[in-house]
Amino acid sequence: AHDPVDVADILVDAAADARAVQPGRTMTVDVPDASIHIEGDDARLRQVVAALVHNALVHTSEDVTVRLAARDRGNGLVELSVTDDGPGLTADEAALVFERFVRGDHSRSRHTGGSGLGLPIAQSIIAAHNGTLTLDTEPGAGCTFRIMLPANRNDS
């Protein structure tokens, strides 16, 4: 779909869904007062943000804060981010997160965890929107998944 999508709505809804799953978890949402719109598929973009939030909930303890943010970068790009204050990943682990069938927790199997497809699918959805999905992390510094998408300049 190529419809106007308000990214703030996606982040607010994802945080509400996460609070329903883990009511004790601190979730913050930082969005500007003015709407930020992109052109895309609302359902698929919600799928991406949900996958990123889900990973933060599953791979960090409940006392770790998860922050969702959106901003217009002013250069024709919109940035969405999902950040946690968890343990972070090593460079070797981070290099594999967008590979198919890779699981961050090696003790989890197909029967007790995910398939290892969430992040590769998320990355392909963002690529289909002419954007990028990247990870900033290091041990002890948490994880920030950053989505960069073209802004919808035709929307006022």
Coordinates of C-alpha atoms in Angstrom, one line a residue:
A1 CA 0.0 0.0 0.0
H2 CA 1.1 3.6 -0.6
D3 CA -1.0 5.6 1.8
P4 CA -0.2 8.4 4.2
V5 CA 0.9 6.9 7.5
D6 CA 1.2 8.8 10.8
V7 CA 4.3 7.3 12.4
A8 CA 3.4 8.6 15.9
D9 CA 0.2 6.5 15.9
I10 CA 2.3 3.4 15.2
L11 CA 4.7 4.1 18.0
V12 CA 2.0 5.0 20.5
D13 CA 0.0 1.9 19.7
A14 CA 3.1 -0.3 19.9
A15 CA 3.9 1.0 23.4
A16 CA 0.3 0.4 24.5
D17 CA 0.5 -3.2 23.2
A18 CA 3.8 -3.7 25.0
R19 CA 2.3 -2.3 28.3
A20 CA -0.5 -4.8 28.0
V21 CA 1.9 -7.7 27.7
Q22 CA 4.3 -6.4 30.4
P23 CA 2.5 -3.9 32.6
G24 CA 5.6 -3.4 34.8
R25 CA 7.8 -2.4 32.0
T26 CA 8.7 1.2 31.5
M27 CA 7.9 2.3 28.0
T28 CA 8.4 5.8 26.7
V29 CA 7.3 7.4 23.5
D30 CA 8.9 10.6 22.2
V31 CA 7.1 12.0 19.2
P32 CA 6.9 15.7 18.0
D33 CA 3.7 17.6 18.5
A34 CA 3.3 18.0 14.7
S35 CA 2.3 14.9 12.8
I36 CA 5.0 13.1 10.8
H37 CA 3.7 11.2 7.8
I38 CA 5.3 8.9 5.4
E39 CA 3.9 7.1 2.5
G40 CA 3.6 3.3 2.9
D41 CA 1.7 0.3 4.2
D42 CA 0.5 1.0 7.7
A43 CA 0.0 -2.7 8.6
R44 CA 3.5 -3.7 7.5
L45 CA 5.1 -0.7 9.3
R46 CA 3.2 -1.7 12.4
Q47 CA 4.5 -5.2 12.0
V48 CA 8.1 -3.9 11.9
V49 CA 7.7 -1.8 15.0
A50 CA 5.9 -4.6 16.8
A51 CA 8.8 -7.0 16.0
L52 CA 11.4 -4.6 17.3
V53 CA 9.5 -4.0 20.5
H54 CA 8.9 -7.7 20.9
N55 CA 12.6 -8.4 20.7
A56 CA 13.3 -5.8 23.4
L57 CA 10.6 -7.3 25.6
V58 CA 11.9 -10.9 25.1
H59 CA 15.7 -10.2 25.2
T60 CA 15.8 -7.9 28.2
S61 CA 14.6 -8.1 31.8
E62 CA 11.4 -6.3 32.7
D63 CA 13.3 -3.6 34.6
V64 CA 14.9 -2.4 31.3
T65 CA 13.3 0.7 29.8
V66 CA 12.2 0.6 26.2
R67 CA 12.0 4.0 24.3
L68 CA 10.2 4.6 21.0
A69 CA 10.9 7.8 19.2
A70 CA 10.1 9.5 15.9
R71 CA 11.6 12.6 14.4
D72 CA 11.7 14.4 11.0
R73 CA 15.4 14.6 10.2
G74 CA 14.7 17.7 8.0
N75 CA 16.6 16.2 5.1
G76 CA 13.7 14.3 3.5
L77 CA 14.0 11.5 6.0
V78 CA 12.0 10.4 8.9
E79 CA 13.7 8.5 11.7
L80 CA 12.0 5.9 14.0
S81 CA 13.9 4.2 16.8
V82 CA 13.3 1.5 19.3
T83 CA 15.9 1.6 22.1
D84 CA 16.4 -0.5 25.1
D85 CA 18.8 -0.1 28.0
G86 CA 19.6 -3.8 28.1
P87 CA 22.9 -5.7 28.0
G88 CA 23.5 -5.0 24.3
L89 CA 25.3 -7.2 21.8
T90 CA 28.8 -7.9 20.8
A91 CA 30.0 -6.9 17.4
D92 CA 29.9 -10.6 16.3
E93 CA 26.3 -11.0 17.5
A94 CA 25.2 -7.7 16.0
A95 CA 26.6 -8.7 12.6
L96 CA 24.2 -11.6 12.5
V97 CA 20.9 -10.1 13.7
F98 CA 19.5 -9.5 10.2
E99 CA 20.5 -13.0 9.0
R100 CA 17.7 -15.5 8.5
F101 CA 17.2 -18.2 11.2
V102 CA 19.6 -16.6 13.6
R103 CA 18.4 -16.5 17.2
G104 CA 20.0 -14.1 19.8
D105 CA 19.5 -16.6 22.6
H106 CA 21.1 -19.9 21.7
S107 CA 19.2 -21.7 24.4
R108 CA 15.9 -21.0 22.6
S109 CA 14.8 -23.3 19.9
R110 CA 12.1 -23.2 17.3
H111 CA 9.8 -24.8 19.9
T112 CA 10.6 -22.3 22.7
G113 CA 11.3 -19.2 20.8
G114 CA 11.0 -17.4 17.5
S115 CA 12.0 -18.7 14.1
G116 CA 14.8 -16.2 13.7
L117 CA 13.0 -14.5 10.8
G118 CA 11.5 -11.4 12.6
L119 CA 14.4 -9.0 11.9
P120 CA 15.1 -10.1 8.4
I121 CA 11.4 -9.7 7.5
A122 CA 11.4 -6.3 9.2
Q123 CA 14.5 -5.2 7.2
S124 CA 12.9 -6.4 3.9
I125 CA 9.7 -4.5 4.7
I126 CA 11.6 -1.3 5.4
A127 CA 13.7 -1.8 2.2
A128 CA 10.4 -2.1 0.3
H129 CA 9.5 1.3 1.7
N130 CA 12.8 2.7 0.3
G131 CA 14.2 2.9 3.8
T132 CA 16.9 1.3 6.0
L133 CA 16.8 -0.6 9.3
T134 CA 20.1 -0.6 11.3
L135 CA 21.2 -1.6 14.7
D136 CA 23.5 0.4 17.0
T137 CA 24.7 -1.7 20.0
E138 CA 27.7 -2.7 22.1
P139 CA 28.0 -4.8 25.3
G140 CA 26.6 -2.9 28.2
A141 CA 25.1 -0.1 26.1
G142 CA 21.7 -1.6 25.0
C143 CA 20.3 -1.7 21.5
T144 CA 18.9 1.0 19.2
F145 CA 17.1 -0.2 16.1
R146 CA 16.9 2.8 13.7
I147 CA 14.5 3.0 10.8
M148 CA 15.1 5.7 8.2
L149 CA 12.3 6.3 5.7
P150 CA 11.5 9.0 3.1
A151 CA 9.2 11.7 4.5
N152 CA 5.9 12.3 2.8
R153 CA 6.4 15.9 1.7
N154 CA 3.0 16.1 -0.1
D155 CA 1.2 15.8 3.3
S156 CA 0.6 19.0 5.2

